Coordinates of C-alpha atoms in Angstrom, one line a residue:
Chain A
M28 CA 77.4 -64.7 14.5
K29 CA 80.5 -63.6 14.1
K30 CA 79.6 -60.8 12.2
K31 CA 78.5 -58.6 15.3
E32 CA 82.2 -60.1 17.1
E33 CA 84.4 -58.5 14.6
H34 CA 82.1 -55.4 14.9
R35 CA 82.7 -55.7 18.5
I36 CA 84.1 -52.5 19.6
N37 CA 84.9 -50.3 23.0
D38 CA 81.4 -48.8 23.0
S39 CA 83.3 -46.2 25.1
L40 CA 86.1 -46.2 23.0
L41 CA 84.1 -45.3 20.3
I42 CA 82.8 -42.5 21.4
K43 CA 85.5 -40.8 22.6
F44 CA 86.8 -41.4 18.7
L45 CA 83.9 -39.8 17.3
T46 CA 84.2 -37.4 20.2
K47 CA 87.7 -36.6 19.4
E48 CA 88.3 -36.9 23.2
A49 CA 89.9 -40.4 22.9
D50 CA 93.9 -40.1 23.8
E51 CA 97.0 -41.0 20.7
N52 CA 96.3 -44.4 23.5
E53 CA 93.0 -44.7 21.9
I54 CA 93.7 -43.7 19.1
I55 CA 96.2 -46.2 19.0
G56 CA 93.5 -49.0 19.3
V57 CA 90.7 -48.1 17.8
N58 CA 93.3 -48.2 14.7
N59 CA 94.1 -51.0 15.5
W60 CA 91.1 -53.0 15.7
L61 CA 90.1 -51.6 12.3
I62 CA 92.8 -53.3 10.5
E63 CA 91.8 -56.8 12.4
D64 CA 88.7 -56.8 9.6
E65 CA 87.8 -54.9 6.4
A66 CA 83.6 -54.7 8.5
N67 CA 85.6 -53.1 11.4
K68 CA 86.4 -50.5 8.1
R69 CA 83.2 -50.4 7.4
Y70 CA 81.3 -50.9 10.1
L71 CA 83.3 -47.7 11.4
E72 CA 82.4 -45.5 8.0
Q73 CA 79.2 -46.7 8.6
V74 CA 78.8 -45.2 11.6
K75 CA 80.7 -42.4 11.7
K76 CA 78.6 -40.9 8.5
I77 CA 75.1 -41.8 10.4
W78 CA 77.3 -39.2 12.9
R79 CA 78.3 -36.9 10.5
H80 CA 74.8 -36.5 9.1
S81 CA 72.8 -36.6 12.3
E82 CA 74.4 -33.4 12.7
A83 CA 71.4 -32.4 10.7
L84 CA 69.0 -33.4 12.6
N85 CA 69.1 -29.7 14.3
N86 CA 67.4 -28.5 10.5
F87 CA 64.7 -31.1 10.9
D88 CA 64.3 -29.9 14.9
S89 CA 64.3 -26.6 13.6
I90 CA 61.2 -26.9 10.7
D91 CA 57.9 -25.6 12.5
I92 CA 55.7 -27.6 9.0
D93 CA 52.5 -26.4 10.0
S94 CA 53.6 -22.5 11.0
D95 CA 55.7 -22.1 7.8
F96 CA 52.5 -24.1 5.5
N97 CA 50.3 -21.7 6.8
A98 CA 52.6 -19.0 5.1
V99 CA 52.3 -20.5 1.4
L100 CA 48.6 -20.8 2.2
R101 CA 48.6 -16.8 3.3
T102 CA 51.3 -16.2 0.2
I103 CA 48.8 -17.9 -2.6
E104 CA 45.6 -16.3 -1.3
K105 CA 47.3 -12.7 -1.0
N106 CA 49.0 -13.2 -4.6
K107 CA 45.2 -14.5 -6.0
K108 CA 44.2 -11.5 -4.7
V109 CA 47.3 -9.7 -6.3
I110 CA 46.4 -11.0 -10.0
K111 CA 42.8 -10.1 -9.4
L112 CA 43.8 -6.9 -8.5
N113 CA 45.8 -6.9 -12.0
N114 CA 43.1 -7.7 -14.0
Q115 CA 40.6 -5.0 -12.5
K116 CA 43.1 -3.2 -13.3
L117 CA 43.8 -4.6 -16.3
F118 CA 40.4 -4.2 -17.3
L119 CA 39.9 -0.5 -16.0
R120 CA 42.8 0.1 -18.1
I121 CA 41.0 -1.6 -21.7
A122 CA 38.1 0.6 -20.8
A123 CA 40.1 3.9 -20.3
S124 CA 42.2 3.7 -23.3
I125 CA 38.8 2.0 -25.1
V126 CA 36.7 6.0 -23.9
I127 CA 39.9 8.0 -24.8
L128 CA 40.5 6.0 -28.2
L129 CA 36.6 6.7 -28.9
S130 CA 37.1 9.8 -27.6
V131 CA 39.5 10.1 -29.4
G132 CA 37.5 9.0 -32.6
V133 CA 34.8 11.3 -32.2
L134 CA 37.1 14.3 -31.5
I135 CA 39.0 13.0 -34.9
K136 CA 35.8 12.8 -36.9
N137 CA 34.3 15.8 -35.8
V138 CA 37.2 17.9 -36.3
L139 CA 37.8 15.8 -39.9
F140 CA 34.7 14.7 -40.7
Q141 CA 31.2 16.1 -39.1
D142 CA 29.9 18.8 -40.6
N143 CA 29.5 21.7 -37.8
L144 CA 27.2 22.5 -39.3
V145 CA 25.2 25.9 -39.9
S146 CA 21.4 26.9 -40.5
V147 CA 20.4 29.8 -42.2
I148 CA 16.8 30.6 -42.7
T149 CA 16.0 33.9 -44.8
Q150 CA 11.9 35.0 -44.3
N151 CA 9.6 37.2 -46.1
N152 CA 11.1 40.1 -47.8
E153 CA 14.1 39.2 -46.1
Q154 CA 17.7 37.7 -48.1
K155 CA 20.8 37.3 -46.5
E156 CA 24.2 36.9 -47.6
I157 CA 26.4 33.6 -46.9
L158 CA 30.2 33.7 -46.5
L159 CA 31.6 30.7 -46.4
S160 CA 34.1 29.4 -45.2
D161 CA 35.8 27.7 -48.8
G162 CA 35.3 32.0 -49.7
S163 CA 32.9 30.8 -51.8
V164 CA 29.7 33.5 -51.6
I165 CA 25.5 32.5 -51.1
Q166 CA 23.2 35.6 -51.9
L167 CA 19.4 33.5 -50.5
N168 CA 16.9 35.1 -51.9
S169 CA 13.9 35.1 -49.8
N170 CA 12.0 31.8 -47.8
S171 CA 14.8 30.1 -48.4
K172 CA 17.4 28.0 -46.0
L173 CA 21.0 26.5 -46.6
E174 CA 22.7 24.0 -44.5
Y175 CA 27.0 24.6 -44.6
P176 CA 29.3 23.2 -42.8
E177 CA 31.8 25.8 -40.2
K178 CA 34.7 24.4 -42.3
F179 CA 34.3 21.3 -44.9
R180 CA 35.5 18.4 -45.4
R181 CA 39.1 17.6 -46.9
K182 CA 37.8 15.6 -49.6
S183 CA 34.9 18.1 -50.5
R184 CA 32.2 21.1 -50.0
E185 CA 28.9 19.9 -49.5
I186 CA 25.9 22.2 -49.0
K187 CA 22.1 21.4 -48.3
F188 CA 19.9 23.8 -50.1
E189 CA 16.1 24.4 -50.2
G190 CA 15.0 27.8 -52.4
E191 CA 16.4 30.4 -53.8
A192 CA 20.1 31.4 -53.8
F193 CA 22.7 33.1 -55.9
L194 CA 25.7 30.9 -56.0
E195 CA 29.3 32.3 -56.5
I196 CA 31.4 29.2 -56.0
Q197 CA 35.5 30.0 -55.7
K198 CA 37.2 27.4 -58.0
N199 CA 39.4 23.8 -55.6
P200 CA 39.0 21.5 -58.7
D201 CA 40.4 18.9 -56.0
K202 CA 37.5 19.9 -53.8
P203 CA 34.3 19.6 -55.8
F204 CA 31.5 21.6 -55.2
I205 CA 27.9 19.2 -53.4
I206 CA 24.5 20.9 -53.5
S207 CA 22.4 19.0 -52.1
I208 CA 19.5 20.5 -53.3
N209 CA 15.3 19.0 -53.1
N210 CA 16.4 15.5 -54.3
S211 CA 18.8 16.8 -57.1
I212 CA 22.3 17.3 -56.8
V213 CA 25.1 20.4 -58.5
E214 CA 28.3 19.6 -58.9
V215 CA 30.9 22.7 -59.9
I216 CA 34.3 23.4 -59.2
G217 CA 34.1 26.0 -59.9
T218 CA 30.9 28.5 -61.3
S219 CA 28.7 31.3 -60.5
F220 CA 24.7 30.4 -61.1
N221 CA 21.0 31.1 -60.0
L222 CA 19.3 27.9 -58.4
N223 CA 15.9 27.7 -57.6
S224 CA 13.9 25.1 -56.5
R225 CA 10.8 26.7 -56.0
S226 CA 7.3 25.1 -57.8
N227 CA 7.7 21.5 -57.3
Q228 CA 11.2 21.7 -59.8
V229 CA 14.7 22.8 -59.3
T230 CA 15.9 24.9 -62.0
V231 CA 20.0 26.0 -62.1
D232 CA 20.5 28.9 -64.5
M233 CA 23.8 29.4 -65.3
V234 CA 26.2 32.7 -65.4
T235 CA 29.9 31.6 -65.9
G236 CA 31.3 27.5 -65.7
K237 CA 30.5 24.7 -65.8
T238 CA 28.3 22.5 -63.6
S239 CA 27.3 19.1 -63.4
F240 CA 23.6 18.7 -62.4
Y241 CA 22.0 15.1 -61.6
S242 CA 19.4 13.2 -59.2
E243 CA 20.3 11.6 -56.1
E244 CA 18.9 8.2 -57.1
N245 CA 20.6 8.2 -60.2
R246 CA 23.6 9.6 -59.8
K247 CA 24.5 8.2 -63.2
E248 CA 22.9 10.2 -65.8
K249 CA 24.7 13.8 -64.9
I250 CA 23.7 17.0 -67.9
T251 CA 26.5 18.9 -68.3
L252 CA 25.0 22.9 -67.9
L253 CA 27.4 26.3 -69.9
K254 CA 27.1 29.3 -69.9
G255 CA 23.9 30.8 -70.0
E256 CA 21.9 26.6 -70.2
R257 CA 20.1 26.3 -68.2
G258 CA 18.5 22.9 -66.0
V259 CA 15.4 21.5 -64.5
Y260 CA 15.0 18.6 -62.8
K261 CA 11.6 18.0 -62.7
E262 CA 9.4 15.2 -61.3
N263 CA 12.5 13.3 -61.5
K264 CA 13.6 14.2 -64.4
L265 CA 16.7 16.3 -66.4
S266 CA 16.2 18.3 -68.6
K267 CA 18.1 20.9 -70.3
S268 CA 17.8 24.5 -72.5
T269 CA 18.4 27.7 -72.5
N270 CA 18.1 30.8 -70.2
E271 CA 15.7 33.0 -72.4
N272 CA 14.8 34.3 -68.5
A273 CA 17.2 37.1 -68.8
N274 CA 15.3 38.6 -65.2
F275 CA 16.3 35.1 -63.8
L276 CA 18.3 37.1 -61.2
A277 CA 16.5 40.0 -60.9
W278 CA 16.2 39.0 -57.3
K279 CA 18.9 39.8 -56.5
T280 CA 20.1 42.3 -59.0
G281 CA 16.8 44.6 -58.9
K282 CA 16.4 44.5 -62.0
L283 CA 13.8 43.6 -64.4
E284 CA 14.4 43.4 -68.4
F285 CA 11.6 43.5 -70.5
R286 CA 12.1 43.9 -74.7
N287 CA 9.0 44.0 -76.5
T288 CA 7.7 41.5 -74.0
K289 CA 3.7 40.5 -74.1
L290 CA 2.6 41.3 -70.9
K291 CA 1.6 37.3 -69.9
E292 CA 5.3 37.1 -69.8
V293 CA 6.1 40.1 -67.9
I294 CA 2.9 39.6 -65.0
P295 CA 5.2 36.2 -64.1
E296 CA 8.7 38.1 -63.3
L297 CA 6.7 40.5 -61.7
E298 CA 5.7 38.6 -59.6
K299 CA 7.9 36.9 -58.5
Y300 CA 9.9 40.1 -57.9
Y301 CA 7.1 41.1 -56.3
G302 CA 5.9 38.3 -54.5
I303 CA 2.4 39.1 -55.6
R304 CA -0.5 37.6 -57.8
F305 CA -2.2 39.1 -60.2
I306 CA -5.6 38.9 -61.4
I307 CA -6.5 39.7 -65.5
N308 CA -9.9 39.7 -65.8
D309 CA -10.2 40.6 -70.3
T310 CA -6.8 38.6 -71.9
S311 CA -5.8 41.4 -74.5
I312 CA -4.1 42.6 -72.4
N313 CA -2.1 39.6 -71.8
D314 CA -1.0 40.4 -75.9
L315 CA 0.4 43.8 -74.9
V316 CA 4.0 44.4 -75.4
I317 CA 6.2 46.6 -74.0
T318 CA 9.9 47.3 -73.8
T319 CA 11.3 48.8 -70.0
T320 CA 13.6 48.4 -68.1
I321 CA 12.4 48.1 -64.6
D322 CA 15.1 48.8 -61.7
N323 CA 14.6 49.0 -57.7
Q324 CA 11.5 50.6 -58.2
T325 CA 8.7 50.1 -56.0
F326 CA 6.1 47.5 -56.9
K327 CA 3.3 51.0 -57.2
E328 CA 6.0 53.1 -59.3
V329 CA 5.8 49.8 -61.3
M330 CA 1.7 49.7 -62.0
D331 CA 1.0 53.3 -61.9
E332 CA 3.6 53.6 -65.3
F333 CA 1.8 50.4 -66.3
E334 CA -1.7 52.4 -66.2
I335 CA -0.1 54.7 -68.7
I336 CA 1.4 53.0 -71.1
F337 CA -1.5 50.1 -71.5
D338 CA -4.4 51.9 -70.4
I339 CA -5.4 49.8 -67.9
I340 CA -6.7 49.7 -64.2
Y341 CA -5.4 47.8 -61.7
E342 CA -6.4 46.8 -58.0
V343 CA -5.3 45.8 -55.0
S344 CA -7.3 43.3 -53.4
N345 CA -5.7 40.8 -50.2
E346 CA -2.7 39.7 -51.6
S347 CA -4.1 40.0 -55.7
V348 CA -3.9 42.9 -58.0
I349 CA -6.7 42.8 -60.8
I350 CA -6.5 44.1 -63.7
K351 CA -9.2 46.3 -65.7
K352 CA -9.3 47.3 -69.2
Chain B
M7 CA 51.9 -39.3 8.7
K8 CA 52.2 -42.7 8.4
E9 CA 49.1 -43.7 7.3
K10 CA 49.2 -40.8 4.2
Q11 CA 51.9 -42.7 2.7
F12 CA 50.3 -45.6 2.0
I13 CA 49.3 -43.3 -0.6
T14 CA 50.8 -42.8 -3.4
D15 CA 53.4 -40.1 -4.9
N16 CA 51.8 -40.4 -8.2
H17 CA 47.9 -41.0 -6.4
L18 CA 49.2 -37.9 -4.4
F19 CA 50.4 -35.1 -7.8
N20 CA 47.3 -36.3 -9.3
S21 CA 43.9 -35.3 -6.0
F22 CA 46.5 -32.1 -6.0
R23 CA 46.7 -31.0 -10.0
E24 CA 43.0 -32.2 -9.6
G25 CA 42.1 -29.3 -6.8
N26 CA 42.1 -31.3 -3.1
E27 CA 43.3 -29.2 -1.4
N28 CA 44.3 -31.0 1.4
S29 CA 46.7 -33.2 -0.7
F30 CA 48.3 -30.0 -1.6
A31 CA 49.0 -30.6 2.0
L32 CA 49.9 -34.0 2.5
I33 CA 53.0 -33.0 -0.5
F34 CA 54.2 -30.3 2.0
E35 CA 54.0 -32.1 5.0
K36 CA 55.6 -34.8 3.5
Y37 CA 58.5 -33.1 1.3
Y38 CA 58.3 -29.6 3.0
P39 CA 61.1 -30.2 5.4
I40 CA 63.7 -32.5 2.9
L41 CA 63.6 -29.9 0.8
V42 CA 65.0 -27.0 3.5
V43 CA 67.3 -29.9 4.5
F44 CA 68.4 -30.0 0.6
A45 CA 68.1 -26.2 0.1
K46 CA 70.3 -25.9 2.9
K47 CA 73.1 -27.5 0.9
Y48 CA 73.1 -25.1 -1.3
L49 CA 72.4 -22.0 0.6
T50 CA 74.3 -22.7 4.1
D51 CA 71.5 -20.6 5.7
L52 CA 68.0 -23.0 7.1
D53 CA 66.3 -19.0 7.2
L54 CA 67.0 -19.0 3.2
S55 CA 66.8 -21.9 2.9
K56 CA 63.0 -22.7 4.1
G57 CA 62.0 -18.9 2.6
I58 CA 63.2 -20.2 -0.3
V59 CA 61.2 -24.1 -0.4
Q60 CA 58.0 -21.8 0.5
D61 CA 59.2 -19.9 -2.2
F62 CA 59.3 -22.6 -4.8
F63 CA 55.7 -24.5 -3.3
V64 CA 53.4 -21.3 -4.4
K65 CA 55.2 -21.6 -7.5
F66 CA 54.0 -24.7 -7.5
Y67 CA 50.8 -24.2 -6.0
E68 CA 50.1 -21.7 -9.2
K69 CA 51.7 -23.5 -11.8
K70 CA 50.7 -26.9 -10.9
N71 CA 48.7 -27.5 -14.3
E72 CA 51.8 -26.7 -16.5
I73 CA 54.2 -28.9 -14.3
E74 CA 54.8 -32.0 -15.7
I75 CA 56.5 -35.0 -14.1
N76 CA 58.1 -37.5 -16.4
T77 CA 60.3 -39.3 -13.6
S78 CA 58.9 -39.0 -10.3
L79 CA 57.5 -35.9 -7.9
K80 CA 60.0 -36.4 -5.6
S81 CA 62.9 -36.0 -8.3
Y82 CA 60.7 -33.8 -9.9
L83 CA 60.4 -31.7 -6.4
Y84 CA 64.8 -32.5 -6.1
L85 CA 65.5 -30.5 -8.8
S86 CA 63.2 -27.4 -8.9
V87 CA 65.0 -26.6 -5.9
K88 CA 68.1 -27.2 -7.1
N89 CA 67.2 -24.8 -9.5
T90 CA 65.4 -22.7 -7.3
C91 CA 69.4 -22.5 -4.5
L92 CA 71.2 -21.9 -8.1
N93 CA 69.3 -19.6 -9.4
Y94 CA 68.7 -17.3 -6.1
I95 CA 73.0 -17.6 -6.0
E96 CA 73.3 -17.2 -9.3
R97 CA 71.1 -13.7 -8.8
K98 CA 72.8 -12.4 -6.1
K99 CA 76.1 -12.6 -7.2
T100 CA 74.6 -10.6 -10.4
Q101 CA 72.6 -8.5 -8.1
N102 CA 74.1 -5.7 -8.6
K103 CA 75.9 -6.2 -12.5
H104 CA 74.0 -5.6 -15.6
Q105 CA 74.3 -9.3 -16.8
I106 CA 72.6 -11.9 -18.4
I107 CA 71.3 -14.0 -16.2
I108 CA 71.2 -18.0 -17.1
E109 CA 68.6 -19.2 -15.0
H110 CA 68.7 -22.6 -14.7
N111 CA 66.6 -25.0 -15.6
S112 CA 68.4 -28.7 -15.8
T113 CA 67.1 -32.1 -16.1
D114 CA 70.0 -33.5 -14.9
I115 CA 71.1 -35.4 -11.8
S116 CA 74.9 -34.4 -11.1
D117 CA 77.1 -36.9 -8.9
E118 CA 76.8 -33.3 -7.1
V119 CA 73.4 -33.3 -6.3
S120 CA 72.5 -36.6 -6.7
N121 CA 75.1 -37.1 -3.8
K122 CA 73.0 -33.9 -2.2
I123 CA 70.3 -36.4 -1.9
E124 CA 71.4 -39.2 -0.9
E125 CA 73.5 -37.2 2.4
T126 CA 69.5 -35.0 2.5
E127 CA 67.5 -39.0 2.4
L128 CA 70.3 -39.9 4.5
E129 CA 69.4 -37.2 7.8
Y130 CA 65.7 -37.3 7.2
E131 CA 66.3 -41.0 7.9
I132 CA 68.3 -40.2 10.8
F133 CA 65.6 -37.7 11.9
K134 CA 63.3 -40.2 11.7
Y135 CA 64.5 -43.5 13.5
I136 CA 66.1 -40.9 16.1
E137 CA 62.3 -40.0 17.9
K138 CA 61.6 -43.6 17.8
L139 CA 64.7 -44.2 20.5
P140 CA 64.1 -44.8 24.2
E141 CA 63.8 -40.7 25.6
Q142 CA 67.0 -41.2 27.6
C143 CA 68.7 -42.4 24.7
K144 CA 67.5 -40.0 22.3
R145 CA 67.9 -36.7 24.9
I146 CA 71.4 -37.6 25.5
F147 CA 72.2 -37.8 21.1
K148 CA 70.9 -34.9 20.7
M149 CA 72.6 -33.0 23.4
S150 CA 75.6 -34.5 21.8
R151 CA 75.1 -33.8 18.3
V152 CA 72.7 -31.0 18.1
E153 CA 74.3 -29.0 21.3
Y154 CA 77.9 -30.3 20.1
K155 CA 78.4 -31.0 24.5
K156 CA 80.7 -32.6 25.3
N157 CA 80.5 -36.5 27.1
Q158 CA 81.3 -34.6 30.4
E159 CA 78.8 -32.0 30.4
I160 CA 75.9 -34.1 29.6
A161 CA 77.2 -36.4 32.0
D162 CA 77.5 -33.3 34.9
E163 CA 73.5 -32.4 33.2
L164 CA 72.4 -35.0 33.7
Q165 CA 73.5 -36.3 36.9
I166 CA 75.6 -39.0 35.6
S167 CA 78.7 -41.2 34.6
K168 CA 79.7 -40.2 32.4
R169 CA 80.1 -43.8 31.1
T170 CA 76.4 -44.0 30.8
V171 CA 76.3 -40.7 28.5
E172 CA 79.1 -42.8 26.7
T173 CA 76.9 -46.3 26.9
Q174 CA 73.5 -43.7 25.6
I175 CA 75.4 -42.6 22.7
S176 CA 77.0 -45.6 21.6
K177 CA 73.4 -47.1 22.2
A178 CA 71.4 -45.2 19.3
L179 CA 74.2 -45.3 16.4
R180 CA 74.0 -48.9 16.9
I181 CA 70.1 -49.0 16.7
L182 CA 70.7 -45.9 13.5
R183 CA 73.1 -48.2 12.0
E184 CA 71.0 -51.0 12.3
S185 CA 68.0 -49.4 11.7
L186 CA 69.8 -48.0 8.4
S187 CA 72.4 -50.4 7.3
H188 CA 69.8 -51.4 4.6
H189 CA 69.7 -47.3 4.0
L190 CA 73.7 -47.6 4.1
K191 CA 74.6 -50.8 2.2
W192 CA 71.9 -50.0 -1.3
L193 CA 72.2 -45.8 -0.5
I194 CA 73.1 -45.2 -4.0
F195 CA 70.6 -48.2 -5.4
I196 CA 67.7 -46.2 -4.2
T197 CA 68.6 -42.5 -5.0
L198 CA 69.4 -44.0 -8.5
H199 CA 65.9 -45.8 -8.8
F200 CA 64.2 -42.7 -7.7
F201 CA 65.3 -40.9 -10.7

């Protein structure tokens, strides 16, 4: 109870003091009261503190928790959408990047790696000369097929071939020229040769330069062919011999030369050159020997000549020629 | 709100982190006003303070899984808002200059911060107790302290004597002082206890 007494001060005076409405005498009165007791000082300090801080009431009063909470929730919702949108954008960006990368990849592949292949086919009695991008020339015989890129790859020159052709390959040690022909491969650097894949075998007849010849299955086992040599790939076997046939380019040159050649050896050349089948009734005809040069002559011209030389008779029936004595 | 106070902050925060939206609302309800008043001690403008604290709560919600509280939710909130305010001031200062902004990310409580927290706590207590005062007592006290009206003006407006005004204000102060005596006395201790 004593404590309360100590703090007693005229309400009116205290308020006037706090609101700074007190006059000089009243202030002296308050000071005197303060001196009376330390507790009075503490009391005034506490009241002043409350007085001072009660100003902040205004702040609390002007805070609308509900409306501000809704504002916070709205922002959170908005941010969620933005994040979603950003994720979508990110996804789209990634997707677009992938598409672009793929496109560029395909483009690069097309330009650098994937060959824009050209196919050339020759019909019966048709020959074609093809100039490749590296300057090599391929002369296609009839009934042949060639597949080659418009532009060669960086590291090698590759073509596919069936039939017969004479190839003159430009020399380029950095870019070997590789020919795929009936499961065999002819690899050259610079050379010219005749290539034939007819009658179930591949024949390479060298004219100049050097080539490697191997099968697709066994790339390690190679044969090297030089000028005048013949390589044959037949029934999965590679063989090499000297080319005894001087007329292997007849289809190209139109020239057939025979020197002391037996008719049985002449006949296949003629068959090949003119695309005709001979039927010989008398086997003695086979051993007749001839020395002659056929230069861009028609079949009739040639056969008329043979009739006189060998004293034989020939008859054309369908696609065959029958030779009789 | 009163019943809800029985839920501890720890429990509230954990449930908020587990995705309980209601817990977020409760935390906001409980701390938003205090934090705004606290922020105003740094920013001086009330509306700005509201905005800053609202932004803080948005972040608080969005980063709830990254938040680590080592002390108490209350101290975490106070310090986060303090750092947010200081960062805002820093940014404002360097707005048109290409300067490196030092991010305020302190978990230390300086005396200055401690005082501001203490004041905020007291102000909130005053606010709460004022609400409990008898209607006329409350009204007169607010007219004096919030509207800064002189005793005579209040008396004239309410058509009561000046003496009654003085008595009512004095009564309000006495009730507040008695209610807050423990708080006033132990204020520093309580504040330190929280952190």
